[in-house]
Coordinates of C-alpha atoms (C1' of nucleotides) and ligand atoms in Angstrom, one line a residue:
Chain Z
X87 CA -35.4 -29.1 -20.2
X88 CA -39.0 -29.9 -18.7
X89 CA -40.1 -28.0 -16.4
X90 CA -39.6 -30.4 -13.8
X91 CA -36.0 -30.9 -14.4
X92 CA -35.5 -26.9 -14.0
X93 CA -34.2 -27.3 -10.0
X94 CA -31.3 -30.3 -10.8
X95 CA -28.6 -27.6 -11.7
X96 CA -25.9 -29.4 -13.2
X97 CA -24.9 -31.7 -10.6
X98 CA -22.8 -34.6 -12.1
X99 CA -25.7 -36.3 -10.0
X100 CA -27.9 -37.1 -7.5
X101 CA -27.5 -34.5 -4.7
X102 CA -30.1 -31.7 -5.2
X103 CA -28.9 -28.7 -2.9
X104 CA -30.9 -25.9 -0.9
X105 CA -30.2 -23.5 -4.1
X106 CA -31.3 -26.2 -6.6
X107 CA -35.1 -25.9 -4.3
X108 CA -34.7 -22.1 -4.4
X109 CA -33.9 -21.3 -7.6
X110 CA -36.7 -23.7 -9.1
X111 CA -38.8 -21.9 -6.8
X112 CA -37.7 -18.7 -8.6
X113 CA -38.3 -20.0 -11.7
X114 CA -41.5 -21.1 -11.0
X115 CA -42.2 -17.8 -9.9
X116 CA -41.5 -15.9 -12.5
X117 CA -44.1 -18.3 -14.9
X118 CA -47.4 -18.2 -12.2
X119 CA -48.5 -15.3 -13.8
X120 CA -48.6 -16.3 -17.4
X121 CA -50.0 -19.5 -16.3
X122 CA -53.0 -17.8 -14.6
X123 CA -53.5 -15.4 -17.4
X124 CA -53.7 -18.4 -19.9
X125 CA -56.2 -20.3 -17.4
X126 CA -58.2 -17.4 -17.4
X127 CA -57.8 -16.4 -20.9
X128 CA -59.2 -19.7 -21.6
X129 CA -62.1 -19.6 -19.2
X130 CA -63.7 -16.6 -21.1
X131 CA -63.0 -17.7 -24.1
X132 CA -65.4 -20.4 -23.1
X133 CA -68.0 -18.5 -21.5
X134 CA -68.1 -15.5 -23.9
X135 CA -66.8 -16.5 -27.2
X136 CA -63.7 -14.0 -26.2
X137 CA -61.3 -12.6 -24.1
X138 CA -61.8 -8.7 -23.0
X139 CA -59.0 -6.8 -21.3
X140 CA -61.5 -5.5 -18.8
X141 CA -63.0 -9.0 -17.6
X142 CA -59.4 -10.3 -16.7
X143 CA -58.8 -7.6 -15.2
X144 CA -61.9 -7.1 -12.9
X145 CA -61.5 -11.1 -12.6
X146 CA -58.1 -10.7 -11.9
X147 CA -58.3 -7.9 -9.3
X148 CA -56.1 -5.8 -11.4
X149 CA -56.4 -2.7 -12.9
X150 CA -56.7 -2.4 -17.1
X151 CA -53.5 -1.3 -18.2
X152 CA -52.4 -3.7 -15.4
X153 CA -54.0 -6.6 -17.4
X154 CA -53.1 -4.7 -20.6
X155 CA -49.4 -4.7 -20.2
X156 CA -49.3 -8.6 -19.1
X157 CA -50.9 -9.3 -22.6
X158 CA -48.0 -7.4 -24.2
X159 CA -45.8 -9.6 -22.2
X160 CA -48.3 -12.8 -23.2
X161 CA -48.2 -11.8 -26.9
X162 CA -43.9 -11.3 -27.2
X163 CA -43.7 -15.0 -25.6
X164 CA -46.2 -16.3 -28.0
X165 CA -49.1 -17.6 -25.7
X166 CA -51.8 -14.8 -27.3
X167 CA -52.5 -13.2 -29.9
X168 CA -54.7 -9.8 -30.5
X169 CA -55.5 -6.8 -33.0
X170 CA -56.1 -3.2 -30.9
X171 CA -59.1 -2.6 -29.0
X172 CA -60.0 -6.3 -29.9
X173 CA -60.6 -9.5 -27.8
X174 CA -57.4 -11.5 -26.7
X175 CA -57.0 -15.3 -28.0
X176 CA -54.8 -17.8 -27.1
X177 CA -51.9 -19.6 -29.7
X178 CA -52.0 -23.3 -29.5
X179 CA -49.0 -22.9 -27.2
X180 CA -51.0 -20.7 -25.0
X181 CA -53.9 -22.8 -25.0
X182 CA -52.2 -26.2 -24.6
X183 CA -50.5 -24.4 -21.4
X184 CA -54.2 -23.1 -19.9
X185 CA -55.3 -27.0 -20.2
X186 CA -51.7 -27.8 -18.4
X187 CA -52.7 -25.2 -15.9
X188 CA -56.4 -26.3 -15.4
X189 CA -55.9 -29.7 -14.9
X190 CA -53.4 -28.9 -12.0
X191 CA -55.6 -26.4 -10.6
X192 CA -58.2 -29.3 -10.3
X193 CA -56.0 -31.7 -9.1
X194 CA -54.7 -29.8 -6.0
X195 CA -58.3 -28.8 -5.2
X196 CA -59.6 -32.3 -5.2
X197 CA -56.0 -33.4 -3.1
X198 CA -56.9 -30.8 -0.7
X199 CA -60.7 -31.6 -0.2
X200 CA -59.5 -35.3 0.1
X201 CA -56.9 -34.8 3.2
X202 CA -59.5 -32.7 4.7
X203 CA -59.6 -29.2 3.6
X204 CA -62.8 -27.3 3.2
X205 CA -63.7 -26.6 0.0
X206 CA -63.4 -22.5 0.7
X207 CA -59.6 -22.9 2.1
X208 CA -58.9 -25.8 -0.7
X209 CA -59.9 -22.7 -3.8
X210 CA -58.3 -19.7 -2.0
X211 CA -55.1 -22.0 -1.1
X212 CA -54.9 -23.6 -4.7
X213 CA -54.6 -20.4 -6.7
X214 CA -51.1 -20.4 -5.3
X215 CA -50.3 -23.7 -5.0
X216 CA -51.1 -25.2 -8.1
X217 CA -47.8 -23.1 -9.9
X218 CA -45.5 -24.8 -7.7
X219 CA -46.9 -29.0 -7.9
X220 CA -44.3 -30.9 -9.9
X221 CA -45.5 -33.1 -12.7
X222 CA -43.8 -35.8 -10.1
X223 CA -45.8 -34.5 -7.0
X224 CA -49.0 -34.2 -9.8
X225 CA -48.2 -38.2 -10.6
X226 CA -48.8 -39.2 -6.4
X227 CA -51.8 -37.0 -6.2
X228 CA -53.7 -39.0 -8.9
X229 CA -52.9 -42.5 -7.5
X230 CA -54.0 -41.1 -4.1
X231 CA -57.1 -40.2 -5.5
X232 CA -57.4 -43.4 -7.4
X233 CA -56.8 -45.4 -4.5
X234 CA -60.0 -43.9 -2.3
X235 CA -62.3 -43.6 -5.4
Chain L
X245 CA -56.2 -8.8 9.5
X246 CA -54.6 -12.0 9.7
X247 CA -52.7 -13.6 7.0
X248 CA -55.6 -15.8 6.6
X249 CA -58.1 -12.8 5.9
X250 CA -56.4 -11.5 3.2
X251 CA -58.3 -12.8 0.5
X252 CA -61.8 -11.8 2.1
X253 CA -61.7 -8.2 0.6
X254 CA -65.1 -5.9 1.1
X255 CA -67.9 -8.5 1.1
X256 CA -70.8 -8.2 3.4
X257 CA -70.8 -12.0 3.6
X258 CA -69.9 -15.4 2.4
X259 CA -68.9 -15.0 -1.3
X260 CA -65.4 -15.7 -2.2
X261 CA -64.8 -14.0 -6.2
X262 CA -62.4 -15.2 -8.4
X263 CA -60.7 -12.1 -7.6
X264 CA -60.3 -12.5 -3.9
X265 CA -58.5 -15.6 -5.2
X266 CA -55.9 -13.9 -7.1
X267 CA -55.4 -10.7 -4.8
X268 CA -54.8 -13.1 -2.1
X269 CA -52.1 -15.2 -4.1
X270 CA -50.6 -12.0 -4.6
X271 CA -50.2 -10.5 -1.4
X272 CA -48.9 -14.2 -0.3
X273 CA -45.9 -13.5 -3.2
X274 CA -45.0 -10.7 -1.7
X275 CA -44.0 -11.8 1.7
X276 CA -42.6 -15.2 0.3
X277 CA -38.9 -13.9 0.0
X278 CA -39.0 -12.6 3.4
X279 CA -40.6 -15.7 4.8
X280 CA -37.3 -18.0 2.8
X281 CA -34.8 -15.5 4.5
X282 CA -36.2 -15.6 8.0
X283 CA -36.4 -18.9 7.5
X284 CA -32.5 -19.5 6.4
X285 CA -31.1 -16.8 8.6
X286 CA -32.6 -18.7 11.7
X287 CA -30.6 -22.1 9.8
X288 CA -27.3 -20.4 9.5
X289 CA -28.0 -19.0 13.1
X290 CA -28.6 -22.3 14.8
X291 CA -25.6 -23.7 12.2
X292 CA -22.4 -21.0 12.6
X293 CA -23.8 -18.9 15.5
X294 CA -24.4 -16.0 12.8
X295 CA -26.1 -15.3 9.4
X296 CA -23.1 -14.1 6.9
X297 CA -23.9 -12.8 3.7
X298 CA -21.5 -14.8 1.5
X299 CA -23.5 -18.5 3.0
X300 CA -27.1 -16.8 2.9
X301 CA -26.4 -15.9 -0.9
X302 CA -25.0 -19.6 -1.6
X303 CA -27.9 -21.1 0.0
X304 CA -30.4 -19.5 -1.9
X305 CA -28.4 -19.9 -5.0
X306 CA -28.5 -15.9 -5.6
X307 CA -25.3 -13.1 -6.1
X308 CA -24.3 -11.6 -2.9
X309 CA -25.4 -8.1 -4.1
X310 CA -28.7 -9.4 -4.3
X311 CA -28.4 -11.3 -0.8
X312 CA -27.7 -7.5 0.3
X313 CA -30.3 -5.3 -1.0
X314 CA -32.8 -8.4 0.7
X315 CA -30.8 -8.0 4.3
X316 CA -31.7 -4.0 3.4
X317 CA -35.3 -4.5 3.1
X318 CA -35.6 -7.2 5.9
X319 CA -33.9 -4.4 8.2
X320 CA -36.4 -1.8 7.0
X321 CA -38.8 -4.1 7.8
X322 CA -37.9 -4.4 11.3
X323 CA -37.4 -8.2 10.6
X324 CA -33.4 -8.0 10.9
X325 CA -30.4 -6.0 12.3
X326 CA -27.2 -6.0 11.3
X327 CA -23.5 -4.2 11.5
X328 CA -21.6 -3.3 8.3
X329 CA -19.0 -6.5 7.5
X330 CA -20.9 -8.6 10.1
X331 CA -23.7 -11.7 9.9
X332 CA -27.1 -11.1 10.1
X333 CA -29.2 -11.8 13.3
X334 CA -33.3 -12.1 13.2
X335 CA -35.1 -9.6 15.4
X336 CA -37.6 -11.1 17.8
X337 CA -40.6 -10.7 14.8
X338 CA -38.3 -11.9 12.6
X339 CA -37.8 -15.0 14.6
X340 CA -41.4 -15.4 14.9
X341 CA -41.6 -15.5 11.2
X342 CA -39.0 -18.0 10.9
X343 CA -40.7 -20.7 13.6
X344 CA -44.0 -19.8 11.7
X345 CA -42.5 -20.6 8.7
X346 CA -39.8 -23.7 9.2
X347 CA -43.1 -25.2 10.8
X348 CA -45.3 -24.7 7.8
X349 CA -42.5 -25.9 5.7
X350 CA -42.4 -29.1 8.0
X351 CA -45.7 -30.0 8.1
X352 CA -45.8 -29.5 3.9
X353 CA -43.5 -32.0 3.2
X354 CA -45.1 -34.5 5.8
X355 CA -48.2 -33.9 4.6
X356 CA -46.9 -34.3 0.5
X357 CA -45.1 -37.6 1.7
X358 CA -48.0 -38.7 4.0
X359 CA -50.1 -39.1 0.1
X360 CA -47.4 -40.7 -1.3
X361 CA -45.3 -38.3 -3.2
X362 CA -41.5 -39.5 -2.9
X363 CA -39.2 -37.0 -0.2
X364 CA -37.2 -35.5 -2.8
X365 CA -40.3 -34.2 -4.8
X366 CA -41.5 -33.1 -1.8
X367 CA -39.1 -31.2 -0.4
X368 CA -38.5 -29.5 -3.9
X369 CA -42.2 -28.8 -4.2
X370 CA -42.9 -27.6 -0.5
X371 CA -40.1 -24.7 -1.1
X372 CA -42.9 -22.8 -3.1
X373 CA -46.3 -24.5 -1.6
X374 CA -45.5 -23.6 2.2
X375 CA -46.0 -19.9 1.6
X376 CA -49.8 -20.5 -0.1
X377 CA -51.0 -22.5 2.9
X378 CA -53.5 -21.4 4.8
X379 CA -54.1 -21.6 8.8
X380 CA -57.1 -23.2 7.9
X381 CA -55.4 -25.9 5.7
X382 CA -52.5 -26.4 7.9
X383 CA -55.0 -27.7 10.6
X384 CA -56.4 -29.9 8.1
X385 CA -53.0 -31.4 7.5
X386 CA -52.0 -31.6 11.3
X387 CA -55.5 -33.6 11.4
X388 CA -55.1 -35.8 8.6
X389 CA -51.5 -36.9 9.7
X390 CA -52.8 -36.7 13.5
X391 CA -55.4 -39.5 12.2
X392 CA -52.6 -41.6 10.8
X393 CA -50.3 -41.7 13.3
Chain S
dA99 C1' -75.9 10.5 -37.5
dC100 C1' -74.1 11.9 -33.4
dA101 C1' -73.2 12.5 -28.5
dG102 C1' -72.0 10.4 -24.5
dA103 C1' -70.4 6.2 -22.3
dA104 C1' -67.5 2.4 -22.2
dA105 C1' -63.5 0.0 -23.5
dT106 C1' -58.9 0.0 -24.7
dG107 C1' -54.4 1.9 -25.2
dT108 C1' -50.2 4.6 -23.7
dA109 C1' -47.2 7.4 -20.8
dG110 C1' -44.9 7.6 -16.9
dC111 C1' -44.2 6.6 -11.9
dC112 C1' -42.8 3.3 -8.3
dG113 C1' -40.8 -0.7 -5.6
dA114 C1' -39.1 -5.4 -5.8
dT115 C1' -35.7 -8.6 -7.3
dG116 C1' -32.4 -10.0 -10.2
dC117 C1' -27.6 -9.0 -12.4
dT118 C1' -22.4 -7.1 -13.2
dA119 C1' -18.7 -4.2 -12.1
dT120 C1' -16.3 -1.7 -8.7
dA121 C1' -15.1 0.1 -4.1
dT122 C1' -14.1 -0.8 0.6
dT123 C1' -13.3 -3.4 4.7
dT124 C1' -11.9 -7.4 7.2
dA125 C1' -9.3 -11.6 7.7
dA126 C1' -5.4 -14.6 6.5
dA127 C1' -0.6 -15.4 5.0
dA128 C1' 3.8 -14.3 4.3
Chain J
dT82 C1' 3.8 -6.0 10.0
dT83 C1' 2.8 -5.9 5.4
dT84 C1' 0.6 -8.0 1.5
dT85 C1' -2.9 -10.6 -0.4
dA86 C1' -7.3 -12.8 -0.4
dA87 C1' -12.0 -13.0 1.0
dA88 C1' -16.1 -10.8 2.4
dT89 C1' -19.1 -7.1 2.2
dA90 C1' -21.0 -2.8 0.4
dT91 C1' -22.4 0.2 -3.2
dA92 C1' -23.5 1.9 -7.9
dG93 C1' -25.9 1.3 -11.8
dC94 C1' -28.6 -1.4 -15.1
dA95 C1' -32.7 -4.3 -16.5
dT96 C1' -37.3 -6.4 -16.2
dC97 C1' -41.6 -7.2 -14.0
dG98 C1' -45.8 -6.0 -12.3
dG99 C1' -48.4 -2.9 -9.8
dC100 C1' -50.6 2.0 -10.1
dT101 C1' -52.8 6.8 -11.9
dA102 C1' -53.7 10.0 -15.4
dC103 C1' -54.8 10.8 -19.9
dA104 C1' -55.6 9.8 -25.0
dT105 C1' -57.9 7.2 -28.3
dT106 C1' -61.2 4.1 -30.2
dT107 C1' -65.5 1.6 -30.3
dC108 C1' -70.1 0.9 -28.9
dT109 C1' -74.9 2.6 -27.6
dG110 C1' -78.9 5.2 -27.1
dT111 C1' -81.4 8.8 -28.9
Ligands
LIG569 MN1 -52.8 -19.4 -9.7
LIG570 MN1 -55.6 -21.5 -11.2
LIG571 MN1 -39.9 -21.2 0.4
LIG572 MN1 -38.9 -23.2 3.3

DNA sequence: ACAGAAATGTAGCCGATGCTATATTTAAAA
DNA sequence: TTTTAAATATAGCATCGGCTACATTTCTGT
């Protein structure tokens, strides 16, 4: 079951209820946060070789053990991996979801600064929106796009 | 402080940090349940004349213990009154929240379908996006479709 | 090499948001 | 009017995601 598909319920068909929009909403919810640790996981990996538990924290705007206990979460689902007092890493499942995450990060940011949007609002509003854009919704932003290149 | 501000934290000036980004999103998450059940209370409201919990609890796909504890805190919050074994009304901030909100919501999924994503997509989608939308970015949508017309 | 500083880890608290199981109350049927 | 069904409330459990306070480890400067 994709990700997409999470909202359909089990409908013999095409109806989609208000619960089915609620309870992907939920679901969505309760991955945002492993998909912005992932994203930014991956981003210091780039810039500094590694990952340290106080640099996604202070980029995060959490506290350390804040950002400390989310990698214990990270690590039991299998998106990161790290030895004590040691530099977190993303698994290949980790990673490929960071590169999932980015490129709908992007995406909405460049949909938003296309209808409009200044750039500021477009960042600040993304960081929410970009967990909730379904690979549907992801699909019309790119032929928009296209279609003003 | 406005719901827009949120995000602006301490700075003298015009830098926006990654961090602003994220403390925003997750002040926005935090108010999201309420602004659903505003929103749906006001539906039932306008629909059956009251809020019950049973039909609030269906609609959002939840168990009605879990409908209740929510009532509790919207009550608390001054958002909502209600008797023991009766519906739910909205107070008058409440009510406010729920036009603020229902609007949002509208102008989302005009906005999605205005760049070509397909209604169903959009109205699944715009159940998480409207809560991440920014004054700021709503104008930029009423302008875009205003300049479409 | 060692002392102090910085980073990391852990314990324990809290509120939010979900659930199941069990009362209690209200509404409907007989 | 009594019985039964439906709705609502409450108790209690779990996880998540914040925090502070404190312990431990690693790094750095002398
Ligand atoms: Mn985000
Ligand atoms: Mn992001
Ligand atoms: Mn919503
Ligand atoms: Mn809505």
């Amino acid at each position: 079951m994709s990700r997409d598909d999470l909202a359909q319920g089990t409908e013999t068909a095409t109806e989609t209820t208000d619960a089915d929009r609620f309870t992907n909403a939920r679901a969505i919810r309760s991955t945002a946060l492993f998909e912005d640790y992932t994203e930014l996981i991956a981003d210091l990996t780039e810039e500094f070789g590694e990952a340290r538990i106080t640099d996604i924290a202070r980029r995060l705007g959490v506290t350390h053990p804040t950002a400390n206990k989310a990698v214990l979460r990270l690590k039991r689902e299998g998106l990161a991996i790290s030895r004590p007092y040691r530099g977190v890493f993303l698994t290949e499942a980790g990673a490929a979801m960071a590169r999932e995450v980015k490129a709908r990060h992007r995406l909405v940011v460049r949909l938003l600064i296309a209808v409009g949007v200044p750039p500021d609002a477009a960042e600040m509003d993304a960081e929410g929106i970009e967990h909730y854009v379904s690979e549907t919704t992801l699909k019309a932003f790119e032929a928009y796009l296209e279609g003003r290149g």
